[in-house]
Amino acid sequence: MHTRPRPAGKPAPNPKSEGDTTIRFIVIAKTNEDSEADVLPGTEAFAAMAEFNEELVKAGVLLAAEGLHPSSKGKRVRFEGSKRTVIDGPFAETKELVAGFWLWQCKSMDEAIEWVKRIPAEACPDGEGEIEIRQVFEADDFGPAFTPELREQEERLRGQAAEKR
């Protein structure tokens, strides 16, 4: 069973319901020199990605999709005990940084992989890039430490957050 896709930019509530066989995945596009230099894709790349995203929506896979500004516009906060240190971007190790992401719901990792293989080549400058696929935790994945009370609190907070959008 697929839930309705949500508009891009809106966090998705947990789509799992009793009997639901979908799994959520975050599909992470890594940065490259162009994206870290704040070089935006051209019209051809945007058009190819829009067409691909439309296919995802029609298939009931897409829950969210967003691109990120380069790390030069970002910050990191380092935690050391009670001390918090703010670190200004840009950050080293460009290949480890995130340029954007999709949130998908699929029946399996294999299905997610098949969708990733269909990402247009225009999404990767010079035809090279890397996409990472990670399964999103669901409440059942946390075991008994995630008590019924904590689950109820989580669902209440998700509902309140959705109302504020």
mmCIF file of N, CA and C in Angstrom, residues 37-154:
data_model
loop_
_atom_site.group_PDB
_atom_site.id
_atom_site.type_symbol
_atom_site.label_atom_id
_atom_site.label_comp_id
_atom_site.label_asym_id
_atom_site.label_seq_id
_atom_site.Cartn_x
_atom_site.Cartn_y
_atom_site.Cartn_z
ATOM 1 N N ALA A 37 30.850 24.991 -5.210
ATOM 2 C CA ALA A 37 31.192 26.337 -5.684
ATOM 3 C C ALA A 37 29.927 27.163 -5.946
ATOM 4 N N ASP A 38 28.764 26.610 -5.597
ATOM 5 C CA ASP A 38 27.470 27.270 -5.773
ATOM 6 C C ASP A 38 27.126 27.475 -7.245
ATOM 7 N N VAL A 39 27.626 26.565 -8.101
ATOM 8 C CA VAL A 39 27.279 26.577 -9.516
ATOM 9 C C VAL A 39 25.987 25.767 -9.666
ATOM 10 N N LEU A 40 24.940 26.435 -10.101
ATOM 11 C CA LEU A 40 23.648 25.777 -10.234
ATOM 12 C C LEU A 40 23.568 24.985 -11.536
ATOM 13 N N PRO A 41 22.768 23.916 -11.532
ATOM 14 C CA PRO A 41 22.587 23.139 -12.767
ATOM 15 C C PRO A 41 21.921 24.002 -13.834
ATOM 16 N N GLY A 42 22.119 23.608 -15.080
ATOM 17 C CA GLY A 42 21.487 24.313 -16.194
ATOM 18 C C GLY A 42 20.052 23.855 -16.397
ATOM 19 N N THR A 43 19.379 24.504 -17.333
ATOM 20 C CA THR A 43 17.977 24.209 -17.633
ATOM 21 C C THR A 43 17.777 22.750 -18.017
ATOM 22 N N GLU A 44 18.690 22.195 -18.813
ATOM 23 C CA GLU A 44 18.569 20.796 -19.242
ATOM 24 C C GLU A 44 18.566 19.851 -18.037
ATOM 25 N N ALA A 45 19.448 20.094 -17.079
ATOM 26 C CA ALA A 45 19.515 19.248 -15.880
ATOM 27 C C ALA A 45 18.248 19.397 -15.047
ATOM 28 N N PHE A 46 17.773 20.646 -14.871
ATOM 29 C CA PHE A 46 16.538 20.855 -14.106
ATOM 30 C C PHE A 46 15.361 20.152 -14.777
ATOM 31 N N ALA A 47 15.279 20.242 -16.097
ATOM 32 C CA ALA A 47 14.173 19.605 -16.826
ATOM 33 C C ALA A 47 14.226 18.081 -16.679
ATOM 34 N N ALA A 48 15.417 17.507 -16.785
ATOM 35 C CA ALA A 48 15.560 16.050 -16.643
ATOM 36 C C ALA A 48 15.173 15.601 -15.245
ATOM 37 N N MET A 49 15.590 16.366 -14.242
ATOM 38 C CA MET A 49 15.257 15.998 -12.868
ATOM 39 C C MET A 49 13.761 16.175 -12.599
ATOM 40 N N ALA A 50 13.159 17.216 -13.154
ATOM 41 C CA ALA A 50 11.722 17.422 -12.974
ATOM 42 C C ALA A 50 10.933 16.255 -13.568
ATOM 43 N N GLU A 51 11.370 15.790 -14.735
ATOM 44 C CA GLU A 51 10.705 14.649 -15.371
ATOM 45 C C GLU A 51 10.852 13.388 -14.517
ATOM 46 N N PHE A 52 12.063 13.162 -13.989
ATOM 47 C CA PHE A 52 12.302 12.009 -13.121
ATOM 48 C C PHE A 52 11.452 12.111 -11.855
ATOM 49 N N ASN A 53 11.417 13.289 -11.236
ATOM 50 C CA ASN A 53 10.620 13.458 -10.019
ATOM 51 C C ASN A 53 9.139 13.241 -10.292
ATOM 52 N N GLU A 54 8.701 13.634 -11.481
ATOM 53 C CA GLU A 54 7.302 13.399 -11.851
ATOM 54 C C GLU A 54 7.012 11.890 -11.920
ATOM 55 N N GLU A 55 7.949 11.119 -12.461
ATOM 56 C CA GLU A 55 7.789 9.663 -12.490
ATOM 57 C C GLU A 55 7.687 9.103 -11.070
ATOM 58 N N LEU A 56 8.520 9.627 -10.171
ATOM 59 C CA LEU A 56 8.485 9.173 -8.775
ATOM 60 C C LEU A 56 7.128 9.467 -8.138
ATOM 61 N N VAL A 57 6.594 10.661 -8.407
ATOM 62 C CA VAL A 57 5.295 11.038 -7.851
ATOM 63 C C VAL A 57 4.203 10.125 -8.401
ATOM 64 N N LYS A 58 4.199 9.914 -9.713
ATOM 65 C CA LYS A 58 3.179 9.060 -10.330
ATOM 66 C C LYS A 58 3.225 7.637 -9.790
ATOM 67 N N ALA A 59 4.422 7.167 -9.428
ATOM 68 C CA ALA A 59 4.577 5.811 -8.892
ATOM 69 C C ALA A 59 4.288 5.752 -7.389
ATOM 70 N N GLY A 60 4.023 6.902 -6.769
ATOM 71 C CA GLY A 60 3.745 6.918 -5.330
ATOM 72 C C GLY A 60 4.991 6.719 -4.483
ATOM 73 N N VAL A 61 6.152 7.022 -5.040
ATOM 74 C CA VAL A 61 7.428 6.803 -4.348
ATOM 75 C C VAL A 61 7.917 8.058 -3.629
ATOM 76 N N LEU A 62 7.761 9.212 -4.240
ATOM 77 C CA LEU A 62 8.344 10.446 -3.720
ATOM 78 C C LEU A 62 7.567 11.004 -2.538
ATOM 79 N N LEU A 63 8.270 11.222 -1.429
ATOM 80 C CA LEU A 63 7.697 11.884 -0.259
ATOM 81 C C LEU A 63 8.237 13.304 -0.119
ATOM 82 N N ALA A 64 9.496 13.521 -0.479
ATOM 83 C CA ALA A 64 10.120 14.851 -0.412
ATOM 84 C C ALA A 64 11.366 14.838 -1.277
ATOM 85 N N ALA A 65 11.776 16.027 -1.722
ATOM 86 C CA ALA A 65 13.007 16.171 -2.503
ATOM 87 C C ALA A 65 13.505 17.595 -2.315
ATOM 88 N N GLU A 66 14.768 17.735 -1.953
ATOM 89 C CA GLU A 66 15.330 19.063 -1.719
ATOM 90 C C GLU A 66 16.798 19.105 -2.098
ATOM 91 N N GLY A 67 17.231 20.252 -2.607
ATOM 92 C CA GLY A 67 18.643 20.526 -2.832
ATOM 93 C C GLY A 67 19.149 21.405 -1.705
ATOM 94 N N LEU A 68 20.444 21.341 -1.445
ATOM 95 C CA LEU A 68 21.027 22.103 -0.346
ATOM 96 C C LEU A 68 22.043 23.116 -0.864
ATOM 97 N N HIS A 69 22.131 24.234 -0.175
ATOM 98 C CA HIS A 69 23.164 25.223 -0.483
ATOM 99 C C HIS A 69 24.528 24.611 -0.173
ATOM 100 N N PRO A 70 25.603 25.172 -0.730
ATOM 101 C CA PRO A 70 26.939 24.627 -0.465
ATOM 102 C C PRO A 70 27.327 24.780 1.008
ATOM 103 N N SER A 71 28.308 23.996 1.420
ATOM 104 C CA SER A 71 28.723 24.010 2.824
ATOM 105 C C SER A 71 29.306 25.354 3.243
ATOM 106 N N SER A 72 29.743 26.186 2.277
ATOM 107 C CA SER A 72 30.260 27.518 2.623
ATOM 108 C C SER A 72 29.188 28.381 3.285
ATOM 109 N N LYS A 73 27.926 28.032 3.068
ATOM 110 C CA LYS A 73 26.823 28.770 3.671
ATOM 111 C C LYS A 73 26.294 28.057 4.921
ATOM 112 N N GLY A 74 26.964 26.978 5.313
ATOM 113 C CA GLY A 74 26.495 26.183 6.436
ATOM 114 C C GLY A 74 27.324 26.364 7.693
ATOM 115 N N LYS A 75 26.882 25.729 8.729
ATOM 116 C CA LYS A 75 27.550 25.714 10.032
ATOM 117 C C LYS A 75 27.500 24.292 10.567
ATOM 118 N N ARG A 76 28.432 23.991 11.433
ATOM 119 C CA ARG A 76 28.399 22.764 12.213
ATOM 120 C C ARG A 76 28.478 23.152 13.674
ATOM 121 N N VAL A 77 27.875 22.370 14.519
ATOM 122 C CA VAL A 77 27.980 22.592 15.955
ATOM 123 C C VAL A 77 28.596 21.345 16.560
ATOM 124 N N ARG A 78 29.757 21.514 17.169
ATOM 125 C CA ARG A 78 30.479 20.418 17.807
ATOM 126 C C ARG A 78 30.068 20.345 19.285
ATOM 127 N N PHE A 79 29.750 19.143 19.729
ATOM 128 C CA PHE A 79 29.357 18.892 21.110
ATOM 129 C C PHE A 79 30.515 18.235 21.844
ATOM 130 N N GLU A 80 30.945 18.852 22.933
ATOM 131 C CA GLU A 80 31.970 18.278 23.803
ATOM 132 C C GLU A 80 31.486 18.465 25.238
ATOM 133 N N GLY A 81 30.869 17.406 25.786
ATOM 134 C CA GLY A 81 30.260 17.540 27.109
ATOM 135 C C GLY A 81 29.174 18.600 27.048
ATOM 136 N N SER A 82 29.265 19.626 27.904
ATOM 137 C CA SER A 82 28.267 20.700 27.888
ATOM 138 C C SER A 82 28.686 21.862 26.990
ATOM 139 N N LYS A 83 29.863 21.792 26.405
ATOM 140 C CA LYS A 83 30.370 22.852 25.540
ATOM 141 C C LYS A 83 29.856 22.675 24.113
ATOM 142 N N ARG A 84 29.472 23.783 23.472
ATOM 143 C CA ARG A 84 29.030 23.790 22.086
ATOM 144 C C ARG A 84 29.901 24.768 21.309
ATOM 145 N N THR A 85 30.485 24.300 20.205
ATOM 146 C CA THR A 85 31.341 25.141 19.386
ATOM 147 C C THR A 85 30.774 25.196 17.978
ATOM 148 N N VAL A 86 30.554 26.417 17.474
ATOM 149 C CA VAL A 86 30.039 26.604 16.122
ATOM 150 C C VAL A 86 31.220 26.701 15.162
ATOM 151 N N ILE A 87 31.155 25.914 14.094
ATOM 152 C CA ILE A 87 32.211 25.881 13.079
ATOM 153 C C ILE A 87 31.610 26.361 11.767
ATOM 154 N N ASP A 88 32.230 27.375 11.184
ATOM 155 C CA ASP A 88 31.754 27.920 9.914
ATOM 156 C C ASP A 88 32.210 27.047 8.753
ATOM 157 N N GLY A 89 31.340 26.923 7.718
ATOM 158 C CA GLY A 89 31.734 26.268 6.482
ATOM 159 C C GLY A 89 32.624 27.202 5.696
ATOM 160 N N PRO A 90 33.233 26.775 4.623
ATOM 161 C CA PRO A 90 33.052 25.466 3.986
ATOM 162 C C PRO A 90 33.797 24.368 4.739
ATOM 163 N N PHE A 91 33.384 23.149 4.461
ATOM 164 C CA PHE A 91 33.954 21.988 5.121
ATOM 165 C C PHE A 91 34.791 21.185 4.138
ATOM 166 N N ALA A 92 35.843 20.579 4.652
ATOM 167 C CA ALA A 92 36.718 19.740 3.818
ATOM 168 C C ALA A 92 35.990 18.455 3.440
ATOM 169 N N GLU A 93 36.654 17.625 2.666
ATOM 170 C CA GLU A 93 36.083 16.330 2.250
ATOM 171 C C GLU A 93 34.771 16.507 1.495
ATOM 172 N N THR A 94 34.840 17.239 0.401
ATOM 173 C CA THR A 94 33.670 17.515 -0.421
ATOM 174 C C THR A 94 32.893 16.252 -0.761
ATOM 175 N N LYS A 95 33.587 15.158 -1.052
ATOM 176 C CA LYS A 95 32.894 13.936 -1.476
ATOM 177 C C LYS A 95 31.991 13.353 -0.384
ATOM 178 N N GLU A 96 32.159 13.796 0.859
ATOM 179 C CA GLU A 96 31.331 13.301 1.954
ATOM 180 C C GLU A 96 30.151 14.207 2.268
ATOM 181 N N LEU A 97 30.076 15.358 1.623
ATOM 182 C CA LEU A 97 29.012 16.315 1.902
ATOM 183 C C LEU A 97 27.761 16.000 1.081
ATOM 184 N N VAL A 98 26.619 16.466 1.564
ATOM 185 C CA VAL A 98 25.336 16.218 0.920
ATOM 186 C C VAL A 98 24.931 17.440 0.094
ATOM 187 N N ALA A 99 24.603 17.210 -1.180
ATOM 188 C CA ALA A 99 24.137 18.282 -2.063
ATOM 189 C C ALA A 99 22.615 18.363 -2.076
ATOM 190 N N GLY A 100 21.977 17.241 -1.822
ATOM 191 C CA GLY A 100 20.523 17.201 -1.826
ATOM 192 C C GLY A 100 20.044 15.811 -1.470
ATOM 193 N N PHE A 101 18.731 15.657 -1.383
ATOM 194 C CA PHE A 101 18.187 14.360 -1.004
ATOM 195 C C PHE A 101 16.761 14.194 -1.518
ATOM 196 N N TRP A 102 16.367 12.948 -1.593
ATOM 197 C CA TRP A 102 14.974 12.564 -1.800
ATOM 198 C C TRP A 102 14.569 11.725 -0.592
ATOM 199 N N LEU A 103 13.306 11.752 -0.245
ATOM 200 C CA LEU A 103 12.749 10.810 0.712
ATOM 201 C C LEU A 103 11.732 10.002 -0.077
ATOM 202 N N TRP A 104 11.977 8.698 -0.152
ATOM 203 C CA TRP A 104 11.139 7.804 -0.948
ATOM 204 C C TRP A 104 10.498 6.753 -0.064
ATOM 205 N N GLN A 105 9.399 6.200 -0.548
ATOM 206 C CA GLN A 105 8.836 4.989 0.042
ATOM 207 C C GLN A 105 8.796 3.930 -1.055
ATOM 208 N N CYS A 106 9.417 2.807 -0.764
ATOM 209 C CA CYS A 106 9.523 1.707 -1.728
ATOM 210 C C CYS A 106 9.176 0.412 -1.019
ATOM 211 N N LYS A 107 9.002 -0.635 -1.794
ATOM 212 C CA LYS A 107 8.707 -1.948 -1.222
ATOM 213 C C LYS A 107 9.958 -2.636 -0.701
ATOM 214 N N SER A 108 11.137 -2.220 -1.218
ATOM 215 C CA SER A 108 12.380 -2.886 -0.820
ATOM 216 C C SER A 108 13.577 -2.026 -1.196
ATOM 217 N N MET A 109 14.738 -2.391 -0.659
ATOM 218 C CA MET A 109 15.980 -1.730 -1.057
ATOM 219 C C MET A 109 16.215 -1.943 -2.550
ATOM 220 N N ASP A 110 15.899 -3.134 -3.045
ATOM 221 C CA ASP A 110 16.084 -3.411 -4.476
ATOM 222 C C ASP A 110 15.279 -2.445 -5.343
ATOM 223 N N GLU A 111 14.054 -2.150 -4.931
ATOM 224 C CA GLU A 111 13.249 -1.188 -5.691
ATOM 225 C C GLU A 111 13.901 0.190 -5.642
ATOM 226 N N ALA A 112 14.386 0.604 -4.471
ATOM 227 C CA ALA A 112 15.062 1.902 -4.346
ATOM 228 C C ALA A 112 16.289 1.955 -5.260
ATOM 229 N N ILE A 113 17.045 0.880 -5.300
ATOM 230 C CA ILE A 113 18.227 0.819 -6.167
ATOM 231 C C ILE A 113 17.819 0.972 -7.626
ATOM 232 N N GLU A 114 16.751 0.303 -8.027
ATOM 233 C CA GLU A 114 16.290 0.408 -9.418
ATOM 234 C C GLU A 114 15.898 1.848 -9.757
ATOM 235 N N TRP A 115 15.254 2.541 -8.820
ATOM 236 C CA TRP A 115 14.910 3.942 -9.062
ATOM 237 C C TRP A 115 16.181 4.787 -9.161
ATOM 238 N N VAL A 116 17.148 4.554 -8.278
ATOM 239 C CA VAL A 116 18.397 5.333 -8.324
ATOM 240 C C VAL A 116 19.089 5.155 -9.665
ATOM 241 N N LYS A 117 19.077 3.948 -10.193
ATOM 242 C CA LYS A 117 19.713 3.699 -11.488
ATOM 243 C C LYS A 117 19.061 4.503 -12.606
ATOM 244 N N ARG A 118 17.829 4.974 -12.387
ATOM 245 C CA ARG A 118 17.107 5.748 -13.397
ATOM 246 C C ARG A 118 17.327 7.255 -13.263
ATOM 247 N N ILE A 119 18.068 7.687 -12.240
ATOM 248 C CA ILE A 119 18.342 9.117 -12.089
ATOM 249 C C ILE A 119 19.048 9.594 -13.351
ATOM 250 N N PRO A 120 18.584 10.704 -13.927
ATOM 251 C CA PRO A 120 19.174 11.184 -15.184
ATOM 252 C C PRO A 120 20.660 11.513 -15.051
ATOM 253 N N ALA A 121 21.395 11.223 -16.106
ATOM 254 C CA ALA A 121 22.836 11.504 -16.126
ATOM 255 C C ALA A 121 23.103 12.989 -15.913
ATOM 256 N N GLU A 122 22.157 13.838 -16.330
ATOM 257 C CA GLU A 122 22.332 15.284 -16.173
ATOM 258 C C GLU A 122 22.445 15.694 -14.709
ATOM 259 N N ALA A 123 22.018 14.827 -13.810
ATOM 260 C CA ALA A 123 22.111 15.127 -12.375
ATOM 261 C C ALA A 123 23.554 15.064 -11.889
ATOM 262 N N CYS A 124 24.408 14.422 -12.653
ATOM 263 C CA CYS A 124 25.820 14.272 -12.272
ATOM 264 C C CYS A 124 26.688 14.992 -13.291
ATOM 265 N N PRO A 125 27.234 16.155 -12.925
ATOM 266 C CA PRO A 125 28.113 16.864 -13.863
ATOM 267 C C PRO A 125 29.256 15.961 -14.318
ATOM 268 N N ASP A 126 29.633 16.074 -15.550
ATOM 269 C CA ASP A 126 30.698 15.258 -16.132
ATOM 270 C C ASP A 126 30.372 13.768 -16.092
ATOM 271 N N GLY A 127 29.099 13.428 -15.856
ATOM 272 C CA GLY A 127 28.687 12.030 -15.842
ATOM 273 C C GLY A 127 29.180 11.236 -14.654
ATOM 274 N N GLU A 128 29.727 11.918 -13.648
ATOM 275 C CA GLU A 128 30.226 11.217 -12.470
ATOM 276 C C GLU A 128 29.546 11.751 -11.219
ATOM 277 N N GLY A 129 29.278 10.857 -10.292
ATOM 278 C CA GLY A 129 28.666 11.253 -9.039
ATOM 279 C C GLY A 129 28.432 10.032 -8.186
ATOM 280 N N GLU A 130 27.846 10.261 -7.054
ATOM 281 C CA GLU A 130 27.557 9.153 -6.146
ATOM 282 C C GLU A 130 26.263 9.444 -5.415
ATOM 283 N N ILE A 131 25.426 8.416 -5.333
ATOM 284 C CA ILE A 131 24.158 8.496 -4.618
ATOM 285 C C ILE A 131 24.188 7.445 -3.524
ATOM 286 N N GLU A 132 23.809 7.841 -2.327
ATOM 287 C CA GLU A 132 23.766 6.916 -1.188
ATOM 288 C C GLU A 132 22.308 6.652 -0.829
ATOM 289 N N ILE A 133 21.989 5.418 -0.525
ATOM 290 C CA ILE A 133 20.625 5.034 -0.152
ATOM 291 C C ILE A 133 20.674 4.507 1.280
ATOM 292 N N ARG A 134 19.851 5.076 2.162
ATOM 293 C CA ARG A 134 19.811 4.631 3.549
ATOM 294 C C ARG A 134 18.362 4.440 3.972
ATOM 295 N N GLN A 135 18.089 3.337 4.648
ATOM 296 C CA GLN A 135 16.748 3.090 5.154
ATOM 297 C C GLN A 135 16.481 3.978 6.363
ATOM 298 N N VAL A 136 15.280 4.516 6.439
ATOM 299 C CA VAL A 136 14.856 5.353 7.553
ATOM 300 C C VAL A 136 14.319 4.446 8.667
ATOM 301 N N PHE A 137 14.722 4.732 9.887
ATOM 302 C CA PHE A 137 14.196 3.973 11.030
ATOM 303 C C PHE A 137 12.703 4.195 11.163
ATOM 304 N N GLU A 138 11.989 3.161 11.508
ATOM 305 C CA GLU A 138 10.579 3.224 11.869
ATOM 306 C C GLU A 138 10.472 2.850 13.343
ATOM 307 N N ALA A 139 9.370 3.155 13.967
ATOM 308 C CA ALA A 139 9.196 2.925 15.402
ATOM 309 C C ALA A 139 9.521 1.486 15.797
ATOM 310 N N ASP A 140 9.090 0.524 15.007
ATOM 311 C CA ASP A 140 9.318 -0.889 15.341
ATOM 312 C C ASP A 140 10.793 -1.266 15.338
ATOM 313 N N ASP A 141 11.621 -0.503 14.641
ATOM 314 C CA ASP A 141 13.049 -0.800 14.563
ATOM 315 C C ASP A 141 13.765 -0.556 15.887
ATOM 316 N N PHE A 142 13.174 0.233 16.772
ATOM 317 C CA PHE A 142 13.844 0.624 18.009
ATOM 318 C C PHE A 142 13.661 -0.355 19.162
ATOM 319 N N GLY A 143 12.798 -1.341 18.991
ATOM 320 C CA GLY A 143 12.633 -2.356 20.026
ATOM 321 C C GLY A 143 11.954 -1.829 21.274
ATOM 322 N N PRO A 144 12.106 -2.572 22.387
ATOM 323 C CA PRO A 144 11.370 -2.252 23.613
ATOM 324 C C PRO A 144 11.792 -0.939 24.276
ATOM 325 N N ALA A 145 12.976 -0.412 23.965
ATOM 326 C CA ALA A 145 13.399 0.853 24.571
ATOM 327 C C ALA A 145 12.484 2.001 24.131
ATOM 328 N N PHE A 146 11.870 1.845 22.966
ATOM 329 C CA PHE A 146 10.928 2.847 22.477
ATOM 330 C C PHE A 146 9.548 2.423 22.955
ATOM 331 N N THR A 147 9.239 2.788 24.195
ATOM 332 C CA THR A 147 8.044 2.326 24.901
ATOM 333 C C THR A 147 6.761 2.833 24.238
ATOM 334 N N PRO A 148 5.627 2.224 24.583
ATOM 335 C CA PRO A 148 4.353 2.722 24.042
ATOM 336 C C PRO A 148 4.136 4.208 24.350
ATOM 337 N N GLU A 149 4.572 4.657 25.524
ATOM 338 C CA GLU A 149 4.424 6.066 25.884
ATOM 339 C C GLU A 149 5.265 6.961 24.967
ATOM 340 N N LEU A 150 6.493 6.530 24.693
ATOM 341 C CA LEU A 150 7.357 7.300 23.796
ATOM 342 C C LEU A 150 6.814 7.283 22.370
ATOM 343 N N ARG A 151 6.268 6.144 21.941
ATOM 344 C CA ARG A 151 5.664 6.073 20.605
ATOM 345 C C ARG A 151 4.490 7.040 20.491
ATOM 346 N N GLU A 152 3.659 7.055 21.538
ATOM 347 C CA GLU A 152 2.503 7.950 21.549
ATOM 348 C C GLU A 152 2.957 9.411 21.493
ATOM 349 N N GLN A 153 3.996 9.735 22.260
ATOM 350 C CA GLN A 153 4.537 11.095 22.242
ATOM 351 C C GLN A 153 5.051 11.451 20.848
ATOM 352 N N GLU A 154 5.763 10.536 20.218
ATOM 353 C CA GLU A 154 6.307 10.767 18.877
ATOM 354 C C GLU A 154 5.184 11.045 17.874
#
